[in-house]
Amino acid sequence: MTVTVLRQIWRRHRTFLTAGGVAVLALWVIPAIAAAAVAPTAPTVPIPQINIGIGQAHNPQQVATALQILLLLTVLSLAPTLLVLLTSFTRVIVVLSFVRTALGTQQVPPNQVLVGLALLLTFFIMNPVINDINHNALQPYMKNQISQSQALNRAAKPLRKFMFKQTREKDLALFYSLSKEPQPKTRADVPFYILVPAFVISELKTAFEIGFAIYIPFIVIDMVVASILLSMGMMMIPPVIISLPFKILIFLLVDGWNLTVAALFQSYR
C-alpha cells in the first residue's frame, strides 16, 4: 500500500519533486512510514522515576549532613576559582598569553590549547603539594584516622607553605594596611583572606616580569624589519606581515617553548 501511495504522489506532483521538493516531502512521509512500521513491535523501556525532596531535619546529625552537602556543592562550584587563585595557574597562563601576543600569531595556539597546557603545567608544578596533601590529609581521613577539621588543617599547611614562598612581603604588608589588621607574629597567624590576594598579585608581577623578558627579542625583530622596509621605500607593506615568519623561525630555532616552560619552572625554585 505504501508503494501505491508513493506512485500516486509522483504522478500528481511530478513537477514539484525537485531536489528541494523531495527533501520537504521526505520530512513528511519518512517519519509516518517509520512510525507505522516500528510502533506495533517497539518494546517498552522502563524509565526510572527520580524524586528529590526537601524535608525537615529531626536530629542534629541530619542537619550536619545537610550542611556538609551544601559546603561540598559550594566548593565544587568554586573549584575553577580556587584553581586559579591558590595554585601556579595564574602565572603560567599569563606567561603563555604573553608568548602568543609577542609572536603576533593572534589566535594560534588557540585558547583551548593554552588553557590545557597551563592546566598540565600547573599540576606538574603543584605535584609535591598535591602528594603532601594526599599522604598527610586525604588518606588518613579516608581511613578514619583523623577528623574532618584535622584533615583540612593538614591540607592547608603545604598549600600555605607554597603560597608564602611565592608571595612578597611587600604585598602582604599592603593588604594588612588595607585591612587594618595587627601585624602577625608568625606565618601561622596570617589568615587566608589576606594571603590569597597577596599571593595573586605577586604571581601577576612575576608573570609580567617573565613576559617582559620574552617581549624584548620580538620587539627588536619588529624594529629591524620596519627599518629595512622604510629604507627600501616599501612603506605600504605592514612590517608585522614581514616580521611574523622571522619571529616564528627564530622562536623555533631557539626552541622557544622549551625555554618558556623551563623559565616557568625555574621561577618556582
Tab-separated table of C-alpha atoms in Angstrom:
chain	number	residue	atom	x	y	z
A	1	MET	CA	0.000	0.000	0.000
A	2	THR	CA	2.864	2.345	0.784
A	3	VAL	CA	4.290	1.838	-2.739
A	4	THR	CA	0.899	2.678	-4.334
A	5	VAL	CA	0.638	5.918	-2.338
A	6	LEU	CA	4.119	6.967	-3.400
A	7	ARG	CA	3.317	6.275	-7.082
A	8	GLN	CA	0.190	8.447	-6.885
A	9	ILE	CA	2.162	11.269	-5.267
A	10	TRP	CA	4.793	11.034	-8.010
A	11	ARG	CA	2.203	11.226	-10.820
A	12	ARG	CA	0.299	14.196	-9.345
A	13	HIS	CA	3.280	16.269	-8.198
A	14	ARG	CA	5.956	15.349	-10.722
A	15	THR	CA	6.893	18.961	-11.337
A	16	PHE	CA	7.128	19.702	-7.585
A	17	LEU	CA	9.501	16.848	-6.842
A	18	THR	CA	12.775	18.614	-7.471
A	19	ALA	CA	15.727	18.426	-5.039
A	20	GLY	CA	14.039	20.794	-2.577
A	21	GLY	CA	10.616	19.238	-3.073
A	22	VAL	CA	11.894	15.733	-2.374
A	23	ALA	CA	13.523	16.939	0.826
A	24	VAL	CA	10.288	18.559	2.047
A	25	LEU	CA	8.253	15.500	1.111
A	26	ALA	CA	10.695	13.172	2.864
A	27	LEU	CA	10.321	15.130	6.067
A	28	TRP	CA	6.604	14.331	5.967
A	29	VAL	CA	6.498	10.811	4.506
A	30	ILE	CA	9.512	9.073	6.102
A	31	PRO	CA	8.532	9.687	9.759
A	32	ALA	CA	4.997	8.464	9.054
A	33	ILE	CA	6.268	5.252	7.421
A	34	ALA	CA	8.794	4.685	10.221
A	35	ALA	CA	6.172	5.226	12.917
A	36	ALA	CA	3.739	2.839	11.228
A	37	ALA	CA	6.413	0.154	10.857
A	38	VAL	CA	8.016	0.435	14.267
A	39	ALA	CA	5.120	1.271	16.581
A	40	PRO	CA	3.444	-2.184	16.771
A	41	THR	CA	6.680	-4.050	17.542
A	42	ALA	CA	8.652	-1.477	19.562
A	43	PRO	CA	9.470	-2.778	23.064
A	44	THR	CA	8.616	-0.669	26.066
A	45	VAL	CA	11.671	0.502	28.020
A	46	PRO	CA	11.036	1.248	31.703
A	47	ILE	CA	12.186	4.727	32.687
A	48	PRO	CA	13.093	5.133	36.347
A	49	GLN	CA	11.456	7.913	38.293
A	50	ILE	CA	13.709	10.182	40.372
A	51	ASN	CA	12.312	12.203	43.235
A	52	ILE	CA	14.242	14.956	45.014
A	53	GLY	CA	12.583	16.275	48.130
A	54	ILE	CA	13.340	18.643	50.973
A	55	GLY	CA	12.128	17.617	54.378
A	56	GLN	CA	12.532	18.775	57.916
A	57	ALA	CA	15.559	17.551	59.866
A	58	HIS	CA	14.659	15.698	63.053
A	59	ASN	CA	18.081	15.438	64.721
A	60	PRO	CA	21.441	17.314	64.745
A	61	GLN	CA	23.106	14.601	62.647
A	62	GLN	CA	20.767	15.257	59.715
A	63	VAL	CA	21.432	18.996	59.983
A	64	ALA	CA	25.196	18.389	59.946
A	65	THR	CA	24.882	16.130	56.895
A	66	ALA	CA	22.834	18.734	55.019
A	67	LEU	CA	25.386	21.427	55.834
A	68	GLN	CA	28.238	19.206	54.656
A	69	ILE	CA	26.461	18.594	51.336
A	70	LEU	CA	25.852	22.332	50.941
A	71	LEU	CA	29.515	23.047	51.683
A	72	LEU	CA	30.627	20.401	49.193
A	73	LEU	CA	28.435	21.853	46.435
A	74	THR	CA	29.799	25.330	47.190
A	75	VAL	CA	33.392	24.110	46.966
A	76	LEU	CA	32.697	22.336	43.670
A	77	SER	CA	31.168	25.498	42.193
A	78	LEU	CA	34.232	27.484	43.292
A	79	ALA	CA	36.740	24.874	42.095
A	80	PRO	CA	37.852	26.830	38.973
A	81	THR	CA	38.370	29.969	41.068
A	82	LEU	CA	40.347	28.042	43.676
A	83	LEU	CA	42.489	26.531	40.932
A	84	VAL	CA	43.316	29.994	39.601
A	85	LEU	CA	43.872	31.745	42.929
A	86	LEU	CA	45.595	29.101	45.043
A	87	THR	CA	47.944	27.485	42.523
A	88	SER	CA	50.515	28.418	39.894
A	89	PHE	CA	47.870	28.582	37.142
A	90	THR	CA	47.793	32.405	37.133
A	91	ARG	CA	51.488	32.805	36.372
A	92	VAL	CA	51.544	30.031	33.784
A	93	ILE	CA	48.550	31.206	31.731
A	94	VAL	CA	49.705	34.848	31.762
A	95	VAL	CA	53.198	33.918	30.530
A	96	LEU	CA	51.803	31.685	27.783
A	97	SER	CA	49.486	34.509	26.700
A	98	PHE	CA	52.490	36.849	26.536
A	99	VAL	CA	54.308	34.376	24.298
A	100	ARG	CA	51.402	34.227	21.851
A	101	THR	CA	50.984	38.015	21.834
A	102	ALA	CA	54.710	38.618	21.340
A	103	LEU	CA	54.767	36.244	18.386
A	104	GLY	CA	51.847	38.129	16.857
A	105	THR	CA	50.024	34.941	15.846
A	106	GLN	CA	46.764	36.214	17.403
A	107	GLN	CA	44.695	33.038	17.946
A	108	VAL	CA	47.473	30.488	17.367
A	109	PRO	CA	47.776	28.490	19.578
A	110	PRO	CA	44.049	28.740	20.384
A	111	ASN	CA	42.779	29.463	23.882
A	112	GLN	CA	41.814	25.837	24.490
A	113	VAL	CA	45.372	24.695	23.846
A	114	LEU	CA	46.876	27.374	26.094
A	115	VAL	CA	44.465	26.638	28.935
A	116	GLY	CA	45.035	22.885	28.600
A	117	LEU	CA	48.812	23.331	28.618
A	118	ALA	CA	48.548	25.688	31.590
A	119	LEU	CA	46.497	23.098	33.492
A	120	LEU	CA	49.041	20.353	32.805
A	121	LEU	CA	51.947	22.569	33.865
A	122	THR	CA	50.023	23.617	36.966
A	123	PHE	CA	49.510	20.004	38.038
A	124	PHE	CA	53.179	19.319	37.321
A	125	ILE	CA	54.354	22.283	39.416
A	126	MET	CA	51.896	21.577	42.234
A	127	ASN	CA	52.650	17.844	42.282
A	128	PRO	CA	54.720	17.946	45.542
A	129	VAL	CA	51.951	19.895	47.271
A	130	ILE	CA	49.275	17.505	45.973
A	131	ASN	CA	51.255	14.466	47.130
A	132	ASP	CA	51.749	16.028	50.562
A	133	ILE	CA	48.029	16.740	50.933
A	134	ASN	CA	47.114	13.246	49.744
A	135	HIS	CA	49.593	11.496	52.057
A	136	ASN	CA	49.087	13.523	55.236
A	137	ALA	CA	45.469	14.683	54.979
A	138	LEU	CA	43.299	12.798	52.483
A	139	GLN	CA	44.419	9.210	53.064
A	140	PRO	CA	44.286	9.388	56.903
A	141	TYR	CA	40.835	10.985	56.688
A	142	MET	CA	39.536	8.282	54.322
A	143	LYS	CA	40.855	5.642	56.748
A	144	ASN	CA	39.010	7.379	59.642
A	145	GLN	CA	42.291	8.066	61.415
A	146	ILE	CA	41.688	11.826	61.735
A	147	SER	CA	38.652	14.078	61.824
A	148	GLN	CA	37.485	16.372	59.041
A	149	SER	CA	38.819	19.514	60.735
A	150	GLN	CA	42.212	17.896	61.252
A	151	ALA	CA	42.296	16.868	57.595
A	152	LEU	CA	41.538	20.434	56.473
A	153	ASN	CA	44.256	21.826	58.725
A	154	ARG	CA	46.800	19.334	57.429
A	155	ALA	CA	45.808	20.048	53.820
A	156	ALA	CA	46.200	23.795	54.337
A	157	LYS	CA	49.774	23.578	55.635
A	158	PRO	CA	51.590	22.561	52.391
A	159	LEU	CA	49.388	24.887	50.351
A	160	ARG	CA	50.133	27.834	52.633
A	161	LYS	CA	53.843	26.979	52.544
A	162	PHE	CA	53.809	27.086	48.736
A	163	MET	CA	51.918	30.368	48.684
A	164	PHE	CA	54.180	32.009	51.276
A	165	LYS	CA	57.246	31.030	49.256
A	166	GLN	CA	55.898	32.866	46.181
A	167	THR	CA	54.392	35.871	47.992
A	168	ARG	CA	56.329	39.073	48.545
A	169	GLU	CA	56.426	40.669	51.978
A	170	LYS	CA	55.506	43.986	50.364
A	171	ASP	CA	52.220	42.564	49.064
A	172	LEU	CA	51.363	41.064	52.448
A	173	ALA	CA	52.072	44.400	54.118
A	174	LEU	CA	49.787	46.122	51.598
A	175	PHE	CA	46.751	44.000	52.472
A	176	TYR	CA	47.477	44.241	56.185
A	177	SER	CA	47.497	48.017	55.880
A	178	LEU	CA	44.244	47.952	53.886
A	179	SER	CA	42.507	45.645	56.361
A	180	LYS	CA	43.950	47.475	59.396
A	181	GLU	CA	44.754	44.144	60.999
A	182	PRO	CA	47.624	43.887	63.525
A	183	GLN	CA	50.885	42.561	62.141
A	184	PRO	CA	51.242	38.774	62.644
A	185	LYS	CA	53.992	37.314	64.775
A	186	THR	CA	54.318	34.123	62.700
A	187	ARG	CA	53.152	32.916	59.310
A	188	ALA	CA	50.534	30.746	61.001
A	189	ASP	CA	48.779	33.934	62.144
A	190	VAL	CA	48.256	35.165	58.570
A	191	PRO	CA	44.629	34.453	57.532
A	192	PHE	CA	43.704	33.134	54.115
A	193	TYR	CA	41.734	36.238	53.125
A	194	ILE	CA	44.977	38.237	53.312
A	195	LEU	CA	47.361	35.599	51.994
A	196	VAL	CA	45.392	34.752	48.838
A	197	PRO	CA	45.161	38.267	47.264
A	198	ALA	CA	48.795	38.963	48.192
A	199	PHE	CA	49.787	35.707	46.509
A	200	VAL	CA	47.780	36.544	43.370
A	201	ILE	CA	49.314	39.993	42.799
A	202	SER	CA	52.773	38.544	43.473
A	203	GLU	CA	52.108	35.932	40.816
A	204	LEU	CA	50.954	38.616	38.382
A	205	LYS	CA	54.097	40.677	38.980
A	206	THR	CA	56.374	37.696	38.376
A	207	ALA	CA	54.410	36.718	35.267
A	208	PHE	CA	54.716	40.230	33.827
A	209	GLU	CA	58.464	40.226	34.509
A	210	ILE	CA	58.849	36.983	32.540
A	211	GLY	CA	56.561	38.345	29.812
A	212	PHE	CA	58.676	41.496	29.511
A	213	ALA	CA	61.815	39.391	29.033
A	214	ILE	CA	60.004	37.383	26.337
A	215	TYR	CA	58.820	40.517	24.527
A	216	ILE	CA	62.260	42.146	24.088
A	217	PRO	CA	63.700	39.954	21.266
A	218	PHE	CA	60.452	40.099	19.302
A	219	ILE	CA	60.349	43.900	19.551
A	220	VAL	CA	63.906	44.026	18.220
A	221	ILE	CA	62.898	41.890	15.236
A	222	ASP	CA	59.923	44.178	14.517
A	223	MET	CA	62.151	47.285	14.676
A	224	VAL	CA	64.771	45.775	12.369
A	225	VAL	CA	62.177	44.720	9.796
A	226	ALA	CA	60.431	48.123	9.967
A	227	SER	CA	63.772	49.934	9.457
A	228	ILE	CA	64.659	47.768	6.448
A	229	LEU	CA	61.265	48.293	4.811
A	230	LEU	CA	61.486	52.050	5.421
A	231	SER	CA	64.966	52.254	3.896
A	232	MET	CA	63.749	50.334	0.838
A	233	GLY	CA	60.791	52.693	0.428
A	234	MET	CA	58.253	49.900	0.984
A	235	MET	CA	56.060	51.896	3.316
A	236	MET	CA	52.795	50.403	2.089
A	237	ILE	CA	53.636	46.922	3.406
A	238	PRO	CA	52.858	46.418	7.118
A	239	PRO	CA	56.062	45.399	8.927
A	240	VAL	CA	54.125	42.850	11.002
A	241	ILE	CA	53.398	40.721	7.938
A	242	ILE	CA	57.096	40.525	7.063
A	243	SER	CA	58.382	40.067	10.604
A	244	LEU	CA	55.928	37.328	11.577
A	245	PRO	CA	57.652	34.448	9.721
A	246	PHE	CA	61.053	35.615	11.008
A	247	LYS	CA	59.782	35.662	14.596
A	248	ILE	CA	58.309	32.180	14.233
A	249	LEU	CA	61.553	30.918	12.649
A	250	ILE	CA	63.750	32.347	15.409
A	251	PHE	CA	61.352	31.067	18.068
A	252	LEU	CA	61.661	27.564	16.606
A	253	LEU	CA	65.445	27.753	16.208
A	254	VAL	CA	65.966	28.611	19.882
A	255	ASP	CA	63.304	26.058	20.941
A	256	GLY	CA	61.135	28.759	22.449
A	257	TRP	CA	58.504	26.566	24.080
A	258	ASN	CA	61.204	24.595	25.862
A	259	LEU	CA	62.822	27.804	27.148
A	260	THR	CA	59.468	29.232	28.236
A	261	VAL	CA	58.448	26.160	30.223
A	262	ALA	CA	61.941	25.918	31.728
A	263	ALA	CA	61.760	29.575	32.796
A	264	LEU	CA	58.382	28.962	34.424
A	265	PHE	CA	59.675	26.020	36.428
A	266	GLN	CA	62.858	27.853	37.419
A	267	SER	CA	60.758	30.732	38.747
A	268	TYR	CA	59.265	28.348	41.341
A	269	ARG	CA	62.600	27.021	42.601
